[in-house]
PDB file of C-alpha atoms in Angstrom:
ATOM      1  CA  ASP A1450       6.275 -33.880  10.230  1.00  0.00           C
ATOM      2  CA  ILE A1451       8.963 -31.838   8.488  1.00  0.00           C
ATOM      3  CA  GLN A1452      10.052 -28.981  10.756  1.00  0.00           C
ATOM      4  CA  MET A1453      10.805 -25.647   9.114  1.00  0.00           C
ATOM      5  CA  THR A1454      13.068 -23.269  11.032  1.00  0.00           C
ATOM      6  CA  GLN A1455      13.527 -19.665   9.972  1.00  0.00           C
ATOM      7  CA  SER A1456      16.282 -17.297  11.019  1.00  0.00           C
ATOM      8  CA  PRO A1457      16.387 -14.700  12.255  1.00  0.00           C
ATOM      9  CA  SER A1458      13.024 -14.405  14.007  1.00  0.00           C
ATOM     10  CA  THR A1459      13.229 -10.630  13.804  1.00  0.00           C
ATOM     11  CA  LEU A1460      15.320  -8.497  11.520  1.00  0.00           C
ATOM     12  CA  SER A1461      15.814  -4.722  11.753  1.00  0.00           C
ATOM     13  CA  ALA A1462      16.743  -3.044   8.497  1.00  0.00           C
ATOM     14  CA  SER A1463      16.603   0.259   6.670  1.00  0.00           C
ATOM     15  CA  VAL A1464      15.100   1.207   3.342  1.00  0.00           C
ATOM     16  CA  GLY A1465      17.564   0.277   0.617  1.00  0.00           C
ATOM     17  CA  ASP A1466      19.210  -2.530   2.597  1.00  0.00           C
ATOM     18  CA  ARG A1467      19.781  -5.981   1.155  1.00  0.00           C
ATOM     19  CA  VAL A1468      17.936  -8.460   3.365  1.00  0.00           C
ATOM     20  CA  THR A1469      18.341 -12.234   3.566  1.00  0.00           C
ATOM     21  CA  ILE A1470      16.076 -14.647   5.447  1.00  0.00           C
ATOM     22  CA  THR A1471      17.027 -18.294   5.898  1.00  0.00           C
ATOM     23  CA  CYS A1472      14.693 -21.292   6.108  1.00  0.00           C
ATOM     24  CA  ARG A1473      15.998 -24.734   7.071  1.00  0.00           C
ATOM     25  CA  ALA A1474      14.072 -27.989   6.713  1.00  0.00           C
ATOM     26  CA  SER A1475      14.497 -30.931   9.100  1.00  0.00           C
ATOM     27  CA  GLN A1476      14.914 -33.220   6.078  1.00  0.00           C
ATOM     28  CA  SER A1477      15.427 -32.760   2.375  1.00  0.00           C
ATOM     29  CA  ILE A1478      12.489 -31.190   0.559  1.00  0.00           C
ATOM     30  CA  SER A1479      14.182 -30.896  -2.856  1.00  0.00           C
ATOM     31  CA  SER A1480      12.934 -27.538  -4.197  1.00  0.00           C
ATOM     32  CA  TRP A1481       9.395 -27.835  -2.893  1.00  0.00           C
ATOM     33  CA  LEU A1482       9.382 -24.581  -0.953  1.00  0.00           C
ATOM     34  CA  ALA A1483       7.275 -21.435  -1.067  1.00  0.00           C
ATOM     35  CA  TRP A1484       7.687 -18.014   0.534  1.00  0.00           C
ATOM     36  CA  TYR A1485       4.873 -15.728   1.687  1.00  0.00           C
ATOM     37  CA  GLN A1486       4.635 -12.143   2.918  1.00  0.00           C
ATOM     38  CA  GLN A1487       2.081 -11.252   5.583  1.00  0.00           C
ATOM     39  CA  LYS A1488       1.178  -7.778   6.786  1.00  0.00           C
ATOM     40  CA  PRO A1489      -0.726  -7.164  10.047  1.00  0.00           C
ATOM     41  CA  GLY A1490      -4.395  -8.088   9.787  1.00  0.00           C
ATOM     42  CA  LYS A1491      -3.991  -9.434   6.253  1.00  0.00           C
ATOM     43  CA  ALA A1492      -3.741 -12.835   4.644  1.00  0.00           C
ATOM     44  CA  PRO A1493      -0.365 -14.123   3.505  1.00  0.00           C
ATOM     45  CA  LYS A1494       0.634 -13.366  -0.082  1.00  0.00           C
ATOM     46  CA  LEU A1495       2.594 -15.802  -2.244  1.00  0.00           C
ATOM     47  CA  LEU A1496       5.988 -14.450  -3.328  1.00  0.00           C
ATOM     48  CA  ILE A1497       8.068 -17.418  -4.440  1.00  0.00           C
ATOM     49  CA  TYR A1498       7.289 -21.064  -5.283  1.00  0.00           C
ATOM     50  CA  LYS A1499       9.487 -24.033  -6.133  1.00  0.00           C
ATOM     51  CA  ALA A1500      12.259 -22.320  -4.143  1.00  0.00           C
ATOM     52  CA  SER A1501      13.173 -19.751  -6.788  1.00  0.00           C
ATOM     53  CA  SER A1502      10.207 -19.082  -9.102  1.00  0.00           C
ATOM     54  CA  LEU A1503       8.800 -15.584  -8.747  1.00  0.00           C
ATOM     55  CA  GLU A1504       5.017 -15.386  -8.555  1.00  0.00           C
ATOM     56  CA  SER A1505       3.439 -13.204 -11.232  1.00  0.00           C
ATOM     57  CA  GLY A1506       3.196  -9.576 -10.178  1.00  0.00           C
ATOM     58  CA  VAL A1507       5.785  -9.827  -7.401  1.00  0.00           C
ATOM     59  CA  PRO A1508       8.589  -7.235  -7.701  1.00  0.00           C
ATOM     60  CA  SER A1509      11.893  -8.534  -9.013  1.00  0.00           C
ATOM     61  CA  ARG A1510      13.722  -7.315  -5.896  1.00  0.00           C
ATOM     62  CA  PHE A1511      12.449 -10.536  -4.281  1.00  0.00           C
ATOM     63  CA  SER A1512      14.381 -13.697  -5.056  1.00  0.00           C
ATOM     64  CA  GLY A1513      14.639 -17.187  -3.636  1.00  0.00           C
ATOM     65  CA  SER A1514      17.346 -19.805  -3.735  1.00  0.00           C
ATOM     66  CA  GLY A1515      18.341 -23.131  -2.255  1.00  0.00           C
ATOM     67  CA  SER A1516      17.495 -26.804  -2.402  1.00  0.00           C
ATOM     68  CA  GLY A1517      17.555 -29.788  -0.117  1.00  0.00           C
ATOM     69  CA  THR A1518      17.413 -28.434   3.431  1.00  0.00           C
ATOM     70  CA  GLU A1519      18.586 -24.822   3.207  1.00  0.00           C
ATOM     71  CA  PHE A1520      16.816 -21.965   1.480  1.00  0.00           C
ATOM     72  CA  THR A1521      17.026 -18.188   1.382  1.00  0.00           C
ATOM     73  CA  LEU A1522      14.698 -15.339   0.546  1.00  0.00           C
ATOM     74  CA  THR A1523      16.510 -12.176  -0.495  1.00  0.00           C
ATOM     75  CA  ILE A1524      15.149  -8.673  -0.895  1.00  0.00           C
ATOM     76  CA  SER A1525      17.749  -6.820  -2.936  1.00  0.00           C
ATOM     77  CA  SER A1526      16.754  -3.287  -1.876  1.00  0.00           C
ATOM     78  CA  LEU A1527      14.240  -3.059   0.943  1.00  0.00           C
ATOM     79  CA  GLN A1528      11.276  -0.798   0.230  1.00  0.00           C
ATOM     80  CA  PRO A1529       8.800   0.737   2.727  1.00  0.00           C
ATOM     81  CA  ASP A1530       6.100  -1.699   1.547  1.00  0.00           C
ATOM     82  CA  ASP A1531       8.316  -4.688   2.437  1.00  0.00           C
ATOM     83  CA  PHE A1532       8.137  -4.299   6.206  1.00  0.00           C
ATOM     84  CA  ALA A1533       6.139  -7.406   7.090  1.00  0.00           C
ATOM     85  CA  THR A1534       6.449 -10.968   8.350  1.00  0.00           C
ATOM     86  CA  TYR A1535       7.747 -13.633   5.975  1.00  0.00           C
ATOM     87  CA  TYR A1536       6.968 -17.349   6.109  1.00  0.00           C
ATOM     88  CA  CYS A1537       8.410 -20.335   4.306  1.00  0.00           C
ATOM     89  CA  GLN A1538       6.270 -23.427   3.586  1.00  0.00           C
ATOM     90  CA  GLN A1539       7.320 -26.889   2.479  1.00  0.00           C
ATOM     91  CA  TYR A1540       5.180 -29.015   0.189  1.00  0.00           C
ATOM     92  CA  ASN A1541       7.434 -32.021  -0.206  1.00  0.00           C
ATOM     93  CA  ASP A1542       5.633 -34.200   2.326  1.00  0.00           C
ATOM     94  CA  TYR A1543       2.337 -34.129   4.201  1.00  0.00           C
ATOM     95  CA  PRO A1544       1.386 -32.365   6.342  1.00  0.00           C
ATOM     96  CA  TRP A1545       2.380 -29.128   4.650  1.00  0.00           C
ATOM     97  CA  THR A1546       4.257 -27.090   7.273  1.00  0.00           C
ATOM     98  CA  PHE A1547       5.347 -23.491   7.692  1.00  0.00           C
ATOM     99  CA  GLY A1548       8.281 -21.817   9.343  1.00  0.00           C
ATOM    100  CA  GLN A1549       7.624 -19.756  12.434  1.00  0.00           C
ATOM    101  CA  GLY A1550       8.044 -16.490  10.548  1.00  0.00           C
ATOM    102  CA  THR A1551      10.594 -13.693  10.260  1.00  0.00           C
ATOM    103  CA  LYS A1552       9.467 -10.174  11.079  1.00  0.00           C
ATOM    104  CA  VAL A1553      11.250  -7.447   9.107  1.00  0.00           C
ATOM    105  CA  GLU A1554      11.156  -4.234  11.121  1.00  0.00           C
ATOM    106  CA  ILE A1555      12.216  -0.680  10.428  1.00  0.00           C
ATOM    107  CA  LYS A1556      15.632   0.084  11.892  1.00  0.00           C
TER     108      LYS A1556
ATOM    109  CA  GLN B  19      -9.517 -12.140 -10.374  1.00  0.00           C
ATOM    110  CA  VAL B  20     -10.272 -15.013  -8.021  1.00  0.00           C
ATOM    111  CA  GLN B  21     -11.652 -13.918  -4.662  1.00  0.00           C
ATOM    112  CA  LEU B  22     -12.315 -16.038  -1.586  1.00  0.00           C
ATOM    113  CA  GLN B  23     -14.491 -15.012   1.351  1.00  0.00           C
ATOM    114  CA  GLU B  24     -14.819 -16.854   4.646  1.00  0.00           C
ATOM    115  CA  SER B  25     -18.037 -16.698   6.651  1.00  0.00           C
ATOM    116  CA  GLY B  26     -19.374 -18.198   9.846  1.00  0.00           C
ATOM    117  CA  PRO B  27     -19.757 -17.601  13.582  1.00  0.00           C
ATOM    118  CA  GLY B  28     -17.018 -15.632  15.274  1.00  0.00           C
ATOM    119  CA  LEU B  29     -17.681 -17.245  18.652  1.00  0.00           C
ATOM    120  CA  VAL B  30     -18.017 -20.951  19.381  1.00  0.00           C
ATOM    121  CA  LYS B  31     -18.475 -22.625  22.758  1.00  0.00           C
ATOM    122  CA  PRO B  32     -16.021 -25.246  24.006  1.00  0.00           C
ATOM    123  CA  SER B  33     -16.878 -28.827  22.957  1.00  0.00           C
ATOM    124  CA  GLU B  34     -19.067 -27.580  20.106  1.00  0.00           C
ATOM    125  CA  THR B  35     -18.406 -27.710  16.355  1.00  0.00           C
ATOM    126  CA  LEU B  36     -16.822 -24.840  14.452  1.00  0.00           C
ATOM    127  CA  SER B  37     -18.387 -24.421  11.001  1.00  0.00           C
ATOM    128  CA  LEU B  38     -17.047 -22.099   8.311  1.00  0.00           C
ATOM    129  CA  THR B  39     -17.797 -21.603   4.625  1.00  0.00           C
ATOM    130  CA  CYS B  40     -15.581 -20.203   1.890  1.00  0.00           C
ATOM    131  CA  SER B  41     -17.284 -18.609  -1.110  1.00  0.00           C
ATOM    132  CA  VAL B  42     -15.355 -18.482  -4.374  1.00  0.00           C
ATOM    133  CA  SER B  43     -15.926 -15.771  -6.969  1.00  0.00           C
ATOM    134  CA  GLY B  44     -14.205 -14.664 -10.139  1.00  0.00           C
ATOM    135  CA  GLY B  45     -13.152 -18.153 -11.118  1.00  0.00           C
ATOM    136  CA  SER B  46     -14.075 -21.808 -11.234  1.00  0.00           C
ATOM    137  CA  ILE B  47     -14.070 -24.101  -8.224  1.00  0.00           C
ATOM    138  CA  SER B  48     -13.439 -27.045 -10.521  1.00  0.00           C
ATOM    139  CA  SER B  49      -9.997 -28.455 -11.244  1.00  0.00           C
ATOM    140  CA  TYR B  50      -8.429 -26.941  -8.134  1.00  0.00           C
ATOM    141  CA  TYR B  51      -7.466 -27.987  -4.634  1.00  0.00           C
ATOM    142  CA  TRP B  52      -8.922 -25.907  -1.804  1.00  0.00           C
ATOM    143  CA  SER B  53      -7.457 -25.674   1.694  1.00  0.00           C
ATOM    144  CA  TRP B  54      -8.115 -24.368   5.157  1.00  0.00           C
ATOM    145  CA  ILE B  55      -5.256 -22.860   7.137  1.00  0.00           C
ATOM    146  CA  ARG B  56      -5.359 -21.296  10.592  1.00  0.00           C
ATOM    147  CA  GLN B  57      -3.260 -18.854  12.594  1.00  0.00           C
ATOM    148  CA  PRO B  58      -3.650 -18.453  16.366  1.00  0.00           C
ATOM    149  CA  PRO B  59      -3.370 -14.826  17.477  1.00  0.00           C
ATOM    150  CA  GLY B  60       0.247 -13.697  17.313  1.00  0.00           C
ATOM    151  CA  LYS B  61       1.462 -17.091  16.112  1.00  0.00           C
ATOM    152  CA  GLY B  62       2.366 -18.934  12.924  1.00  0.00           C
ATOM    153  CA  LEU B  63       0.412 -20.742  10.244  1.00  0.00           C
ATOM    154  CA  GLU B  64      -0.985 -24.283  10.441  1.00  0.00           C
ATOM    155  CA  TRP B  65      -2.363 -26.158   7.438  1.00  0.00           C
ATOM    156  CA  ILE B  66      -5.607 -27.938   8.353  1.00  0.00           C
ATOM    157  CA  GLY B  67      -6.418 -29.855   5.193  1.00  0.00           C
ATOM    158  CA  TYR B  68      -7.534 -29.687   1.601  1.00  0.00           C
ATOM    159  CA  MET B  69     -10.259 -30.929  -0.684  1.00  0.00           C
ATOM    160  CA  TYR B  70     -10.115 -31.415  -4.428  1.00  0.00           C
ATOM    161  CA  TYR B  71     -13.237 -30.201  -6.224  1.00  0.00           C
ATOM    162  CA  SER B  72     -14.105 -33.823  -7.001  1.00  0.00           C
ATOM    163  CA  GLY B  73     -14.234 -34.638  -3.296  1.00  0.00           C
ATOM    164  CA  SER B  74     -10.898 -36.238  -2.407  1.00  0.00           C
ATOM    165  CA  THR B  75      -9.376 -34.923   0.804  1.00  0.00           C
ATOM    166  CA  LYS B  76      -6.144 -34.791   2.785  1.00  0.00           C
ATOM    167  CA  PHE B  77      -5.855 -33.634   6.386  1.00  0.00           C
ATOM    168  CA  ASN B  78      -3.195 -32.676   8.880  1.00  0.00           C
ATOM    169  CA  PRO B  79      -2.864 -35.739  11.149  1.00  0.00           C
ATOM    170  CA  SER B  80      -2.871 -33.464  14.199  1.00  0.00           C
ATOM    171  CA  LEU B  81      -6.482 -32.486  13.419  1.00  0.00           C
ATOM    172  CA  LYS B  82      -7.686 -35.343  11.217  1.00  0.00           C
ATOM    173  CA  SER B  83      -9.986 -36.936  13.784  1.00  0.00           C
ATOM    174  CA  ARG B  84     -11.935 -33.683  14.224  1.00  0.00           C
ATOM    175  CA  VAL B  85     -11.983 -32.209  10.698  1.00  0.00           C
ATOM    176  CA  THR B  86     -14.461 -32.455   7.855  1.00  0.00           C
ATOM    177  CA  ILE B  87     -14.062 -30.519   4.602  1.00  0.00           C
ATOM    178  CA  SER B  88     -16.772 -30.563   1.954  1.00  0.00           C
ATOM    179  CA  VAL B  89     -17.444 -28.808  -1.342  1.00  0.00           C
ATOM    180  CA  ASP B  90     -20.593 -27.618  -3.084  1.00  0.00           C
ATOM    181  CA  THR B  91     -19.583 -26.962  -6.677  1.00  0.00           C
ATOM    182  CA  SER B  92     -23.042 -25.657  -7.619  1.00  0.00           C
ATOM    183  CA  LYS B  93     -22.744 -22.893  -5.015  1.00  0.00           C
ATOM    184  CA  LYS B  94     -18.984 -22.448  -5.549  1.00  0.00           C
ATOM    185  CA  GLU B  95     -18.431 -22.958  -1.837  1.00  0.00           C
ATOM    186  CA  PHE B  96     -16.367 -25.229   0.350  1.00  0.00           C
ATOM    187  CA  SER B  97     -16.747 -25.740   4.057  1.00  0.00           C
ATOM    188  CA  LEU B  98     -14.826 -26.622   7.197  1.00  0.00           C
ATOM    189  CA  LYS B  99     -16.173 -28.349  10.271  1.00  0.00           C
ATOM    190  CA  LEU B 100     -13.960 -28.793  13.333  1.00  0.00           C
ATOM    191  CA  SER B 101     -15.539 -30.722  16.172  1.00  0.00           C
ATOM    192  CA  SER B 102     -14.968 -30.723  19.936  1.00  0.00           C
ATOM    193  CA  VAL B 103     -13.250 -27.344  19.936  1.00  0.00           C
ATOM    194  CA  THR B 104     -11.218 -25.979  22.832  1.00  0.00           C
ATOM    195  CA  ALA B 105      -9.581 -22.628  23.498  1.00  0.00           C
ATOM    196  CA  ALA B 106      -6.541 -23.923  21.578  1.00  0.00           C
ATOM    197  CA  ASP B 107      -8.644 -23.753  18.403  1.00  0.00           C
ATOM    198  CA  THR B 108      -9.035 -19.981  18.705  1.00  0.00           C
ATOM    199  CA  ALA B 109      -7.462 -18.600  15.546  1.00  0.00           C
ATOM    200  CA  VAL B 110      -7.913 -16.696  12.329  1.00  0.00           C
ATOM    201  CA  TYR B 111      -9.097 -19.255   9.796  1.00  0.00           C
ATOM    202  CA  TYR B 112      -8.179 -18.763   6.143  1.00  0.00           C
ATOM    203  CA  CYS B 113      -9.442 -20.536   3.068  1.00  0.00           C
ATOM    204  CA  ALA B 114      -7.044 -20.740   0.161  1.00  0.00           C
ATOM    205  CA  ARG B 115      -6.708 -22.072  -3.351  1.00  0.00           C
ATOM    206  CA  HIS B 116      -3.735 -24.139  -4.394  1.00  0.00           C
ATOM    207  CA  ASP B 117      -1.961 -23.501  -7.655  1.00  0.00           C
ATOM    208  CA  ALA B 118      -0.418 -26.215  -9.842  1.00  0.00           C
ATOM    209  CA  GLY B 119      -1.636 -29.143  -7.789  1.00  0.00           C
ATOM    210  CA  PRO B 120      -2.098 -29.431  -4.006  1.00  0.00           C
ATOM    211  CA  HIS B 121       1.074 -27.563  -3.182  1.00  0.00           C
ATOM    212  CA  TYR B 122       1.537 -23.871  -2.442  1.00  0.00           C
ATOM    213  CA  PHE B 123      -1.290 -21.408  -1.860  1.00  0.00           C
ATOM    214  CA  GLY B 124      -1.844 -18.873  -4.613  1.00  0.00           C
ATOM    215  CA  TYR B 125      -5.050 -17.213  -3.441  1.00  0.00           C
ATOM    216  CA  TRP B 126      -6.222 -16.561   0.116  1.00  0.00           C
ATOM    217  CA  GLY B 127      -9.384 -15.298   1.721  1.00  0.00           C
ATOM    218  CA  GLN B 128      -9.143 -12.364   4.103  1.00  0.00           C
ATOM    219  CA  GLY B 129      -9.524 -14.639   7.115  1.00  0.00           C
ATOM    220  CA  ILE B 130     -12.080 -14.886   9.889  1.00  0.00           C
ATOM    221  CA  LEU B 131     -11.322 -14.809  13.602  1.00  0.00           C
ATOM    222  CA  VAL B 132     -13.023 -17.599  15.517  1.00  0.00           C
ATOM    223  CA  THR B 133     -12.872 -17.444  19.288  1.00  0.00           C
ATOM    224  CA  VAL B 134     -13.655 -20.485  21.409  1.00  0.00           C
ATOM    225  CA  SER B 135     -15.102 -19.346  24.703  1.00  0.00           C
ATOM    226  CA  SER B 136     -18.087 -19.984  26.917  1.00  0.00           C
TER     227      SER B 136
END
């Protein structure tokens, strides 16, 4: 299985901060990576697919980059609605696997 | 707007079979891949497997021997069966629809908590 490792596990930030989350794959996954946002008690929501393509309806403050084994999710100016847990997911090789999550907390 | 809704027992006894159904509304079940994903309390996400509307399937090898996924296109439903459950199978189970092939998950159900306990 391809292992996905996110860092940091927890991130404390303030409204207006620029936030970056990193996701590393145990082998190259080209650009076959998605990012999701999950709030407590809710299902994950797709933000980014194919590493850098913004899902329809997702605010432009979210962006993704990277290829191969290293990827980043950036929130350009953190908003109150963005405090949540973020997951990356690879779909280069079966089984599809997720990172362990990064919780973005209020500082 | 596509909506997915999981249903089934919230409590299953050890060694028995967990059975869940996902009902699809607001869109077609045809021409899409449909998955089950689970999340143990306080933990991360695990993909269980998918089914294409035509019936082809793919499963996570870690669960393959215990998983069955089926689809009923006439009812716009797809189902999950997980046999010989243990406490380690306690989780929130989500159904989801793939977008653009069997890749990322564009639509999710709200999830259903299934507890395995005697």
